Coordinates of C-alpha atoms and ligand atoms in Angstrom, one line a residue:
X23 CA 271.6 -55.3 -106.7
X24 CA 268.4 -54.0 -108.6
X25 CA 268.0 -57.4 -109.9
X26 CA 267.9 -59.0 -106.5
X27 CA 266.0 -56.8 -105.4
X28 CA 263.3 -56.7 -107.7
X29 CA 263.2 -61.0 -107.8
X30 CA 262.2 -60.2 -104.3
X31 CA 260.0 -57.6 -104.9
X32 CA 258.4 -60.1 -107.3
X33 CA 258.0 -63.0 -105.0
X34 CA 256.5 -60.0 -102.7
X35 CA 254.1 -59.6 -105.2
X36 CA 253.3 -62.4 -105.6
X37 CA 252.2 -63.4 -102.2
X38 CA 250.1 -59.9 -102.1
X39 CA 248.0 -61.0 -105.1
X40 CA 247.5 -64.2 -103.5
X41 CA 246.0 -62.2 -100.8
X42 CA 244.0 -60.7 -103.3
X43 CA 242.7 -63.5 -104.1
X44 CA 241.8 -64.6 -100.7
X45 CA 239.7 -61.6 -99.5
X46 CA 237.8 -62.2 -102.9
X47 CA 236.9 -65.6 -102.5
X48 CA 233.5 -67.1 -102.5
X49 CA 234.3 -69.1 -99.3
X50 CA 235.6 -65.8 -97.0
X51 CA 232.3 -63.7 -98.8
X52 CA 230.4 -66.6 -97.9
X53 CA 231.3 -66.3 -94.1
X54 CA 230.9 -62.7 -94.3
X55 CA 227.3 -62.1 -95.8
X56 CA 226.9 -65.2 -93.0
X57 CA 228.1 -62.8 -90.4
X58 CA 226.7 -59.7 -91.6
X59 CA 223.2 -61.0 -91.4
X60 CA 223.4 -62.2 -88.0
X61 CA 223.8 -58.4 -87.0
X62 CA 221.1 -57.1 -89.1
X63 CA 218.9 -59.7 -86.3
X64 CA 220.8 -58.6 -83.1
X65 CA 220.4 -55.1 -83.3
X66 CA 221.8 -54.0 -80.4
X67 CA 222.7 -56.5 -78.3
X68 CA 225.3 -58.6 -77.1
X69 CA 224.5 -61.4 -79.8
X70 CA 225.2 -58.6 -82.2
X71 CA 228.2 -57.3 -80.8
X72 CA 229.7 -60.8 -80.9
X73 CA 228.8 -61.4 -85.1
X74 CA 230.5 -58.1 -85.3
X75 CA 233.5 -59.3 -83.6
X76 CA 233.6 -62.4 -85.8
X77 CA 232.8 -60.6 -88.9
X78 CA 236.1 -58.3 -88.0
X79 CA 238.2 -61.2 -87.5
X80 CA 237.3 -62.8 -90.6
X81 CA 238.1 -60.2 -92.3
X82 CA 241.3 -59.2 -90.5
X83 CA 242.7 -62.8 -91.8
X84 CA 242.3 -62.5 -94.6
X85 CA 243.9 -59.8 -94.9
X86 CA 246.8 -60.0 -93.1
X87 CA 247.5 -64.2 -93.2
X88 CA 249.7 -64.1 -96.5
X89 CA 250.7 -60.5 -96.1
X90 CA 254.2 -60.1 -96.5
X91 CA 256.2 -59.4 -93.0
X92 CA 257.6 -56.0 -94.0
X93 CA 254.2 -54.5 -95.4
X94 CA 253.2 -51.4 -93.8
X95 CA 256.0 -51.7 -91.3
X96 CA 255.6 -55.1 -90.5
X97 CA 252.6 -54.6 -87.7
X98 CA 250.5 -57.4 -88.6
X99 CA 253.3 -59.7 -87.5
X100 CA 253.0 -58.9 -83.9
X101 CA 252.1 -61.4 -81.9
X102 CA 249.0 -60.7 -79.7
X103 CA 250.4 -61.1 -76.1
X104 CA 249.7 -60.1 -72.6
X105 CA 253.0 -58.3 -70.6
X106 CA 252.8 -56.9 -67.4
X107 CA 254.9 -53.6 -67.7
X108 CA 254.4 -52.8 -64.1
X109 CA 252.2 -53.7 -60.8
X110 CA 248.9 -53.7 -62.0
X111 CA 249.9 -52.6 -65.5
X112 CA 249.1 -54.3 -68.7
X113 CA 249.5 -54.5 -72.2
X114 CA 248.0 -56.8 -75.0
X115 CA 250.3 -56.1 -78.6
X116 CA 249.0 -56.1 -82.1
X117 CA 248.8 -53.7 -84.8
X118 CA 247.7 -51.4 -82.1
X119 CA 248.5 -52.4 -78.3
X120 CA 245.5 -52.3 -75.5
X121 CA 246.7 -51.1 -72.2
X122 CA 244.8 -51.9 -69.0
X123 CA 245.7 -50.3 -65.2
X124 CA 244.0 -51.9 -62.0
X125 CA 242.8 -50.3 -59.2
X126 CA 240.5 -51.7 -56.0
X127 CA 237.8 -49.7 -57.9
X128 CA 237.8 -50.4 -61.0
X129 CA 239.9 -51.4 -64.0
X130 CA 240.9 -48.7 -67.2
X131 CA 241.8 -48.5 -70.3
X132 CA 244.2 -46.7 -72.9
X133 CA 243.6 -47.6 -76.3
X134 CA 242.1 -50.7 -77.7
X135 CA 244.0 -51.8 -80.8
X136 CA 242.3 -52.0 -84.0
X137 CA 238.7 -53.8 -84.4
X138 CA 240.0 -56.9 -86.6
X139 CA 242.2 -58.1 -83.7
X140 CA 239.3 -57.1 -81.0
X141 CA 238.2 -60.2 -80.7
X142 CA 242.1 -61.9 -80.0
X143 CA 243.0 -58.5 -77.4
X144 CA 240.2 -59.3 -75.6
X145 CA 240.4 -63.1 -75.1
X146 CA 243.7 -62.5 -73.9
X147 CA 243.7 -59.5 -72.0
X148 CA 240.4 -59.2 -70.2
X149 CA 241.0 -62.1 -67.6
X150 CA 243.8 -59.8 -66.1
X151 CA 240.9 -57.0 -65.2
X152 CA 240.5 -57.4 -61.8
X153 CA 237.5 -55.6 -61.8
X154 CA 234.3 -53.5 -63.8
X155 CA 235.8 -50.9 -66.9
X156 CA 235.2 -47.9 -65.1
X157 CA 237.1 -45.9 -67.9
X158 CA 238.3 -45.8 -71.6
X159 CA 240.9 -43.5 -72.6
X160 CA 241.3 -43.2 -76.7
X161 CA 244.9 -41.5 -77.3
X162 CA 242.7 -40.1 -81.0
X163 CA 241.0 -40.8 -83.8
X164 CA 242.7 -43.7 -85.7
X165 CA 240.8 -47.1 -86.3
X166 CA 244.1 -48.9 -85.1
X167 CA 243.6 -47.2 -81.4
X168 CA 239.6 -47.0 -81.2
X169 CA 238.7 -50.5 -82.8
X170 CA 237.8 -52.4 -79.8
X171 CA 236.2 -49.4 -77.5
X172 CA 232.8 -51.0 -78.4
X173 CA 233.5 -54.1 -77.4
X174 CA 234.9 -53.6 -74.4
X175 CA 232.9 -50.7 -73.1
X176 CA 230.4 -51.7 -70.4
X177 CA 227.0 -49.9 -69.3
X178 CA 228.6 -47.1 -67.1
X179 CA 232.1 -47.5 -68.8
X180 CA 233.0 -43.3 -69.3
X181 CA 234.6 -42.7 -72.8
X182 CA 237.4 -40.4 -72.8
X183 CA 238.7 -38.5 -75.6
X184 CA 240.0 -35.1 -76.6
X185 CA 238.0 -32.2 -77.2
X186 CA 238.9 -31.9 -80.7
X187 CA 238.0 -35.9 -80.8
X188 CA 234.4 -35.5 -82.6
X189 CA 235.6 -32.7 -85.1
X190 CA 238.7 -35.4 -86.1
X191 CA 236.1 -37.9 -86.5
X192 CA 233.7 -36.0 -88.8
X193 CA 235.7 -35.2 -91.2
X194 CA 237.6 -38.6 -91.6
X195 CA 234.3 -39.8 -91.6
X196 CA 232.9 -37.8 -94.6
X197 CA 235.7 -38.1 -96.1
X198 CA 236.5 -42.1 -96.0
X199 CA 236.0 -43.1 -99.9
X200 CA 238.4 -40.6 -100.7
X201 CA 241.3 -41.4 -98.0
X202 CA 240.4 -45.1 -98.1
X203 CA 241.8 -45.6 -101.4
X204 CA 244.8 -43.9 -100.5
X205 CA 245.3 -45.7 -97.5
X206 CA 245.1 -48.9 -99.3
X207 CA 248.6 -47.8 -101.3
X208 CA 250.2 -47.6 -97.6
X209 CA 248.2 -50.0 -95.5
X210 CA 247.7 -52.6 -98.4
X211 CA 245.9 -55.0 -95.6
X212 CA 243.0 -53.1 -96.1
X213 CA 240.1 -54.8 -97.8
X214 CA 239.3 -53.4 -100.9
X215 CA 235.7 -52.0 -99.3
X216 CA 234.9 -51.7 -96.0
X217 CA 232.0 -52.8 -94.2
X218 CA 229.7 -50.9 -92.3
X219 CA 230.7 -51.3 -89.2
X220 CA 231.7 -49.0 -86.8
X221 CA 235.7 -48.5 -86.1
X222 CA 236.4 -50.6 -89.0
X223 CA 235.0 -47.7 -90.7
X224 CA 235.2 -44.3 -88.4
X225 CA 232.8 -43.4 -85.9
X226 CA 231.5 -46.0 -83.5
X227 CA 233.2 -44.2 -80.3
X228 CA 230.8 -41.5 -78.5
X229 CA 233.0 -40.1 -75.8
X230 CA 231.3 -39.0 -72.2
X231 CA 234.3 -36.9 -71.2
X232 CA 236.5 -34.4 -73.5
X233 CA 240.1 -33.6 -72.5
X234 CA 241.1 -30.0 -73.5
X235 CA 243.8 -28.0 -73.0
X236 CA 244.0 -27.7 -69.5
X237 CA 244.4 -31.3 -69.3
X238 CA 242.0 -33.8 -66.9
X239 CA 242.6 -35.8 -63.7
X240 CA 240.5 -38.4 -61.7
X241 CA 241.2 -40.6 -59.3
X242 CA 239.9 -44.5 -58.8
X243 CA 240.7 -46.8 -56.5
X244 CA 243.9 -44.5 -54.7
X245 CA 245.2 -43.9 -57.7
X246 CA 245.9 -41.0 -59.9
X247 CA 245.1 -40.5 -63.3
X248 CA 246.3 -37.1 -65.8
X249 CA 245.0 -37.7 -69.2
X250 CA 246.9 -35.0 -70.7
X251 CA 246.2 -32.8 -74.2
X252 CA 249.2 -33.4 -76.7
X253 CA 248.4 -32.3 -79.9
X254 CA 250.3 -31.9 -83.1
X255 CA 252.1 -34.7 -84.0
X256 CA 249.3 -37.3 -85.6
X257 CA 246.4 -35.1 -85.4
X258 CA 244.8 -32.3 -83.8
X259 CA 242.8 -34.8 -80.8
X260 CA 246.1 -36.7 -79.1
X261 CA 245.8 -37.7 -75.5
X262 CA 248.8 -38.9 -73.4
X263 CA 248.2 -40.6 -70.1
X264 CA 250.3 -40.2 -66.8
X265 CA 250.6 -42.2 -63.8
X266 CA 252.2 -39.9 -61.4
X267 CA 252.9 -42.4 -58.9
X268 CA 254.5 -44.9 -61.1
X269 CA 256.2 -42.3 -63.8
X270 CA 254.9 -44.1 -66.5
X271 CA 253.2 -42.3 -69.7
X272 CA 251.3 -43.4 -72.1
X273 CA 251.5 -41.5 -75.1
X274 CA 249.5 -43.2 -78.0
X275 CA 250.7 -42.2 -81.3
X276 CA 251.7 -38.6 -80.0
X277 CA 255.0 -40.1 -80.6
X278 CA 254.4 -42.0 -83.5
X279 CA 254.9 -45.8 -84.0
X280 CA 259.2 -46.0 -83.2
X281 CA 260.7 -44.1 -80.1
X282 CA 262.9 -41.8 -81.2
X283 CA 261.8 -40.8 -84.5
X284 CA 261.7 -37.9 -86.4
X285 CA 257.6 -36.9 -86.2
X286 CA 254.7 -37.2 -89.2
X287 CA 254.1 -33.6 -90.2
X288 CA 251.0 -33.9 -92.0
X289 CA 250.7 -37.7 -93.7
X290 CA 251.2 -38.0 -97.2
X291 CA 248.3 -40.2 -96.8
X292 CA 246.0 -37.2 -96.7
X293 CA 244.6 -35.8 -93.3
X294 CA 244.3 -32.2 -92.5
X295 CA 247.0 -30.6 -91.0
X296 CA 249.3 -31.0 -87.7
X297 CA 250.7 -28.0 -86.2
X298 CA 254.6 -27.8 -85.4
X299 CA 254.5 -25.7 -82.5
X300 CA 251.7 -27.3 -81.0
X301 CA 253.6 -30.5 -81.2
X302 CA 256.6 -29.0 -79.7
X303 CA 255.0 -27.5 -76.8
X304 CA 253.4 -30.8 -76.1
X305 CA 256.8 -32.7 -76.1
X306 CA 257.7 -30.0 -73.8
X307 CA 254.8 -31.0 -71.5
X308 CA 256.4 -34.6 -71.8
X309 CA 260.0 -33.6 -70.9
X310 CA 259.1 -31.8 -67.9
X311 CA 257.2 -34.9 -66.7
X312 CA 260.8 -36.7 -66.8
X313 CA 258.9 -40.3 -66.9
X314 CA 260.8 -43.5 -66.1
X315 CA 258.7 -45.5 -68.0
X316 CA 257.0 -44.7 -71.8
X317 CA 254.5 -47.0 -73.3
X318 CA 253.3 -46.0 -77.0
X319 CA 250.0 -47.9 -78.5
X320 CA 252.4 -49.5 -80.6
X321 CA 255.3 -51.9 -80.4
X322 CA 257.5 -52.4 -77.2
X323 CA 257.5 -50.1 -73.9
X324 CA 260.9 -47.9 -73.4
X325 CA 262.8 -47.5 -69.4
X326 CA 265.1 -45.5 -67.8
X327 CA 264.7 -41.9 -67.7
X328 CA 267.8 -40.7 -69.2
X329 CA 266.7 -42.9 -72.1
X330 CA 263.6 -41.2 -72.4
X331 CA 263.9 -37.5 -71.9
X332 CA 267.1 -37.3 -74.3
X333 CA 264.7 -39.3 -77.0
X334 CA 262.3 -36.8 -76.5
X335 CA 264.6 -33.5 -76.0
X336 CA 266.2 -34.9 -79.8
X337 CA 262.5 -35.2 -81.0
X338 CA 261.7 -31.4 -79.7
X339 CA 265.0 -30.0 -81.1
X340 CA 264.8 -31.9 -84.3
X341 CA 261.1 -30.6 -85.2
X342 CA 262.3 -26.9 -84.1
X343 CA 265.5 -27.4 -85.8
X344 CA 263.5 -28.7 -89.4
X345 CA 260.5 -25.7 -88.6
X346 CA 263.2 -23.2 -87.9
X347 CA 265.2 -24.0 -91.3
X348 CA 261.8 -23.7 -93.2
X349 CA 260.9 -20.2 -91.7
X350 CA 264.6 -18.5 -92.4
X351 CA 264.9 -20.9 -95.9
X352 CA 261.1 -19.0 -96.8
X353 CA 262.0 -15.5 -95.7
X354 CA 265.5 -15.6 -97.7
X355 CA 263.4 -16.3 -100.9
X356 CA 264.5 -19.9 -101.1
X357 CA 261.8 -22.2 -103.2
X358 CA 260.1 -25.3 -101.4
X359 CA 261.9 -27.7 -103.5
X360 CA 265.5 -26.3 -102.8
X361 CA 264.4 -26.4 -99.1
X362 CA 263.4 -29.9 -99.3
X363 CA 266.8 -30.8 -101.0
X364 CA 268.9 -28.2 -98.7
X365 CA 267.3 -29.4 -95.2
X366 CA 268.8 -31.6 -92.8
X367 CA 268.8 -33.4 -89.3
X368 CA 272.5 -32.1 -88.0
X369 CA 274.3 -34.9 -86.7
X370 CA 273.5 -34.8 -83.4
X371 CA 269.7 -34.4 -84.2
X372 CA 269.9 -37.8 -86.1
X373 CA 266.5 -39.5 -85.9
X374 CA 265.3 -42.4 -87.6
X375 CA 262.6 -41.1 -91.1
X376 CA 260.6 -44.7 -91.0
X377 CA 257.2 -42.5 -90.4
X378 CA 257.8 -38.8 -91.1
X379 CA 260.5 -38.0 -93.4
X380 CA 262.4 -34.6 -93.3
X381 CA 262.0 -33.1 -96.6
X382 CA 258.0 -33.7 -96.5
X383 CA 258.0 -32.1 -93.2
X384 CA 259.6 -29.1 -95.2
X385 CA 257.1 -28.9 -97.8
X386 CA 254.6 -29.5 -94.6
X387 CA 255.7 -26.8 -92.8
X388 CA 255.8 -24.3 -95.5
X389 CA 252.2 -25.0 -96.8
X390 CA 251.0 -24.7 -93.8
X391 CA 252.0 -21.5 -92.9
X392 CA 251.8 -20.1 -97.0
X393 CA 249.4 -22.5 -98.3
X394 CA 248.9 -23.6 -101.4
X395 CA 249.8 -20.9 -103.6
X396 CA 253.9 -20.4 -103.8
X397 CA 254.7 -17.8 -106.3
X398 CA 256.2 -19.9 -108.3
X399 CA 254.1 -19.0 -111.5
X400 CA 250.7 -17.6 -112.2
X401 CA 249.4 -21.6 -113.4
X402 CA 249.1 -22.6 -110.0
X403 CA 246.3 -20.1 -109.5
X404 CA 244.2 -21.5 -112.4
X405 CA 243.0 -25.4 -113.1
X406 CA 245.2 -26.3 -115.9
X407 CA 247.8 -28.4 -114.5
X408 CA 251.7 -28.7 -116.3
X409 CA 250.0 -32.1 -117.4
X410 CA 247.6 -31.0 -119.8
X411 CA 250.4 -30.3 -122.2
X412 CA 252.4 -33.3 -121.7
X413 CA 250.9 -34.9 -124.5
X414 CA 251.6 -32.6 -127.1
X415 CA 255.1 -31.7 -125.6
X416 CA 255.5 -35.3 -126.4
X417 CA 254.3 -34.9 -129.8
X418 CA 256.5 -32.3 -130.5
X419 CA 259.8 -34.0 -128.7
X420 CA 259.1 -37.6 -129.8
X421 CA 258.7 -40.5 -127.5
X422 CA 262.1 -41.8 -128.7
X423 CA 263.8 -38.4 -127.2
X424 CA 261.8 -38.0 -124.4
X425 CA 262.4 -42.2 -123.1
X426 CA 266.6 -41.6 -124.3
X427 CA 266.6 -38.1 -121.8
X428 CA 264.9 -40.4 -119.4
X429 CA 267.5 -42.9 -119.3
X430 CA 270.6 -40.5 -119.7
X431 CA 268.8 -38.9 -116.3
X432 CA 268.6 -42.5 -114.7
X433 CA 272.5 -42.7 -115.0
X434 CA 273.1 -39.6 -114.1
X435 CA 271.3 -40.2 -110.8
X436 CA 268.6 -37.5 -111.3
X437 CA 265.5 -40.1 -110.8
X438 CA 262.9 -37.5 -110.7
X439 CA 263.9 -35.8 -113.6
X440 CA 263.3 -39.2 -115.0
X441 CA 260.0 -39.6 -113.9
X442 CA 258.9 -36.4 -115.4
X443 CA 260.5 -36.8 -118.7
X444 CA 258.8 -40.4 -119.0
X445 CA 255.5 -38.9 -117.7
X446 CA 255.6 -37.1 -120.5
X447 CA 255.8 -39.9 -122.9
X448 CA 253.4 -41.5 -121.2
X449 CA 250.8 -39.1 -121.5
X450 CA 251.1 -39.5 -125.8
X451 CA 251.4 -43.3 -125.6
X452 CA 249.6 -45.0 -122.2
X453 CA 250.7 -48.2 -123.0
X454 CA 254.6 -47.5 -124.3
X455 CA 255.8 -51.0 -122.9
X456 CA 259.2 -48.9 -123.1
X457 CA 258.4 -46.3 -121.0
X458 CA 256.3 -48.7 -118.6
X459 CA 259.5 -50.9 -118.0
X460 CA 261.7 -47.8 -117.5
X461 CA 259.1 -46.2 -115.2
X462 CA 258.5 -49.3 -113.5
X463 CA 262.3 -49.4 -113.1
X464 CA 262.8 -45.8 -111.5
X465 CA 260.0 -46.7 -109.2
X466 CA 262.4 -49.5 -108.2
X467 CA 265.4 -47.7 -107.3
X468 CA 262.9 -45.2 -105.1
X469 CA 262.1 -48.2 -103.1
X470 CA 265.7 -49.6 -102.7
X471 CA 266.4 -45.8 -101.8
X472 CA 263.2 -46.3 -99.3
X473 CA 264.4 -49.5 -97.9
X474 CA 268.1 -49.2 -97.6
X475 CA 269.0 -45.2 -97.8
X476 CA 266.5 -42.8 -96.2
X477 CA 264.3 -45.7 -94.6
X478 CA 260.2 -44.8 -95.0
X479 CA 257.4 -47.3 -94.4
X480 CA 255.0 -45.4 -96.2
X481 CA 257.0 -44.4 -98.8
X482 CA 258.2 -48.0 -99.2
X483 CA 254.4 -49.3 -99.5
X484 CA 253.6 -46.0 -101.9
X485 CA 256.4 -47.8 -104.3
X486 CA 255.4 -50.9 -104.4
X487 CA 251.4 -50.2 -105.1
X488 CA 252.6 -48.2 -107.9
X489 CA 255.1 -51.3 -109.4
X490 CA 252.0 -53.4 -109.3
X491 CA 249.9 -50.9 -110.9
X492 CA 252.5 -50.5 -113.9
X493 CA 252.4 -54.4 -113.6
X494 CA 248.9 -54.8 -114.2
X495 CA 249.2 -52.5 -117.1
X496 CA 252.0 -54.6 -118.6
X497 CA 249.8 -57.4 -118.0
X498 CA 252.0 -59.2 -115.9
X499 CA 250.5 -59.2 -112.6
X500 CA 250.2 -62.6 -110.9
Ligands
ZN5 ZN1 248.5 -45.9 -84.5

């Protein structure tokens, strides 16, 4: 089975470095510094505004053309069609979806995909407006739901977003080197730099209305719009959208990417933190809407009302359930990593882990209501990390020993143990082609676990960045 599975893995791989390849050559630079030009001369205007379009696309083939299918769950491999989901309701698919409503006045928006398939949404999508863009509604922050706000916004066009909207930005802004590169081990589509352009990089988007907590209604053309707050689940600025006189809602990423699933809290790819109570309060708000209809910014739309509200109730109970656990496991002296092990969905709580896994929901939950420091031992309060005396623990123990307990741990099932013992190892002798292969093989079984046992997209992608970094140092990457 591991052998199968890592002659795929390989032929993966292989088509990812032939990706590589492709963003780096001349010919797609060429077109780019081509494109990138232009703008500098249409500062401004349309003419700009259409380079930048181009220059997204470009860019957006090349990375995702000889991407693997299953890579960062697979969204790149959407195909970018129009549906009409209701009477006057539309929805253009991609990485992120772009959802346009008619009225006799005007024509709005909820979301607008990411910016490297702007271009592609809006060839496709925009002859179905039937009249100006009176409105844009972005569900939050994330490039894959504000990419094409710029490119579709006209003069007049109102920009609506949450209150907490600019705060989300700033900081994801200032902070983009740093979650950039981690976003490249789970979104490996990503171009190695970005360029300055905005909502390929953040910022871009200067909203005209903020939606707080009391929620925000309008009406165009006869018909009723609620953008309503729903924080918690994929950042502090989610919007949902309801359409009272249809039942549909819109919710973004407030449900995440899959409907059910068991919610994000807090990424491991590094954002700040998403608060479990606010989450489950706005699922609450949800429920009690009792929609017939629920279209997410990703993937297909969801009917039937039963459908929907029990999804939703198993959401709600599942996060209380997992935050409940956490609070009694902390105040009964239990440690974070015996919670993490000991915590689990009952039965009939069962939600798919594909974006937010249980046990780092634990360790979530607990940090953010203790922090950083657990009482564990007095090290944690000082900057000398367990690390710093791997090497000579190695010294002292061998290689030899250290590698044998590693392996006696890999048949006894304990993979984690057998990461740390070959960490160890590792941090005496770098380039141990030994402990390389028998790292490189742990990190395999954690991504057959990924795929076929606890399914996670992100943990998944996490694996497989790491094989082809042990790859590279083993000087066999292709
Ligand atoms: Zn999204």
């Amino acid at each position: 089975m591991v052998s199968a599975l890592s002659l795929a893995h390989n032929s993966r791989l292989f088509q990812r470095a032939r990706y590589m390849k492709t963003v780096r050559s001349p010919r797609i630079l060429t077109n780019i510094c081509v494109v990138l030009m232009l703008m500098a001369c249409g500062e401004g205007s349309d003419m700009r505004k259409k380079a930048e379009l181009k220059a997204v696309e470009i860019i957006g083939n090349a990375a995702t053309d000889r991407m693997p299918d299953d890579v960062a769950g697979g969204f790149h491999k959407i195909p970018i069609e129009v549906k009409e989901l209701a009477e006057d309701v539309y929805q253009v698919q991609g990485i992120g979806n772009t959802h346009l409503i008619n009225t006799p006045e005007g024509s709005v928006l909820f979301d607008t995909g990411i910016a490297i398939q702007a271009a592609e949404q809006i060839s496709k999508l925009k002859p179905f407006a039937t009249g100006p863009i009176t409105h844009i509604i972005v569900s939050h922050s994330h490039a894959d739901h504000i990419g094409g706000v710029r490119f579709w916004k006209e003069d007049g066009t109102e920009i609506i977003a949450h209150r907490e909207y600019a705060e989300e930005q700033r900081y994801l802004t200032e902070l983009e080197p740093y979650l950039h590169q981690r976003n490249r081990m789970v979104f490996p589509w990503l171009p190695e730099t970005l360029p300055n352009i905005p909502m390929i990089k953040y910022g871009g988007v200067e909203p005209s209305i903020a939606v707080d907590e009391r929620d925000y209604e309008f009406v165009l053309g006869g018909t009723k719009f609620q953008v309503l707050s729903t924080p918690g689940a994929e950042g502090a600025d989610n919007l949902s959208l309801w359409l009272p006189e249809k039942k549909i809602l819109f919710t973004g990423d407030t449900l995440g990417p899959n409907f059910p699933q068991f919610p994000n809290v807090f990424t491991m790819r590094g954002e700040k933190v998403r608060k479990p109570m606010e989450y489950i309060r706005s699922l609450d708000k949800m429920i009690a809407l009792q929609p017939e209809m629920l279209v997410m910014s990703h993937h297909d739309h969801y009917s039937g009302k039963d459908q929907i509200v029990a999804g939703l109730t198993t959401i709600r109970d599942a996060t209380q359930y997992v935050h409940d656990a956490v609070i009694q496991g902390m105040n009964a002296g239990k440690t974070v990593y015996e919670l993490m092990e000991q915590v689990t969905l009952p039965d009939e709580m069962q939600l798919t882990q594909v974006h937010g896994k249980v046990s780092w929901a634990v360790r979530s939950i607990w940090e953010y209501y203790a922090t950083w420091f657990h009482f564990d031992t007095p090290t944690e309060l000082y900057p000398v990390p367990v690390r710093d005396v791997y090497a000579d623990l190695a010294e002292l123990a061998g290689t030899d020993a250290l590698m044998d307990s590693a392996s006696k741990a890999v048949d006894s099932g304990e993979l984690i143990k057998a990461l740390h013992f070959l960490e160890i190892a590792l941090a005496a002798e770098p380039d141990n082609e030994r402990a390389l292969r028998a790292q490189m093989g742990v990190y395999e079984k954690l991504l057959y676990h990924a795929t076929h046992v606890v399914e996670n997209n992100y943990e998944k992608d996490y694996m497989r960045a790491l094989i082809k970094n042990v790859q590279s140092k083993l000087g066999e990457e292709q």
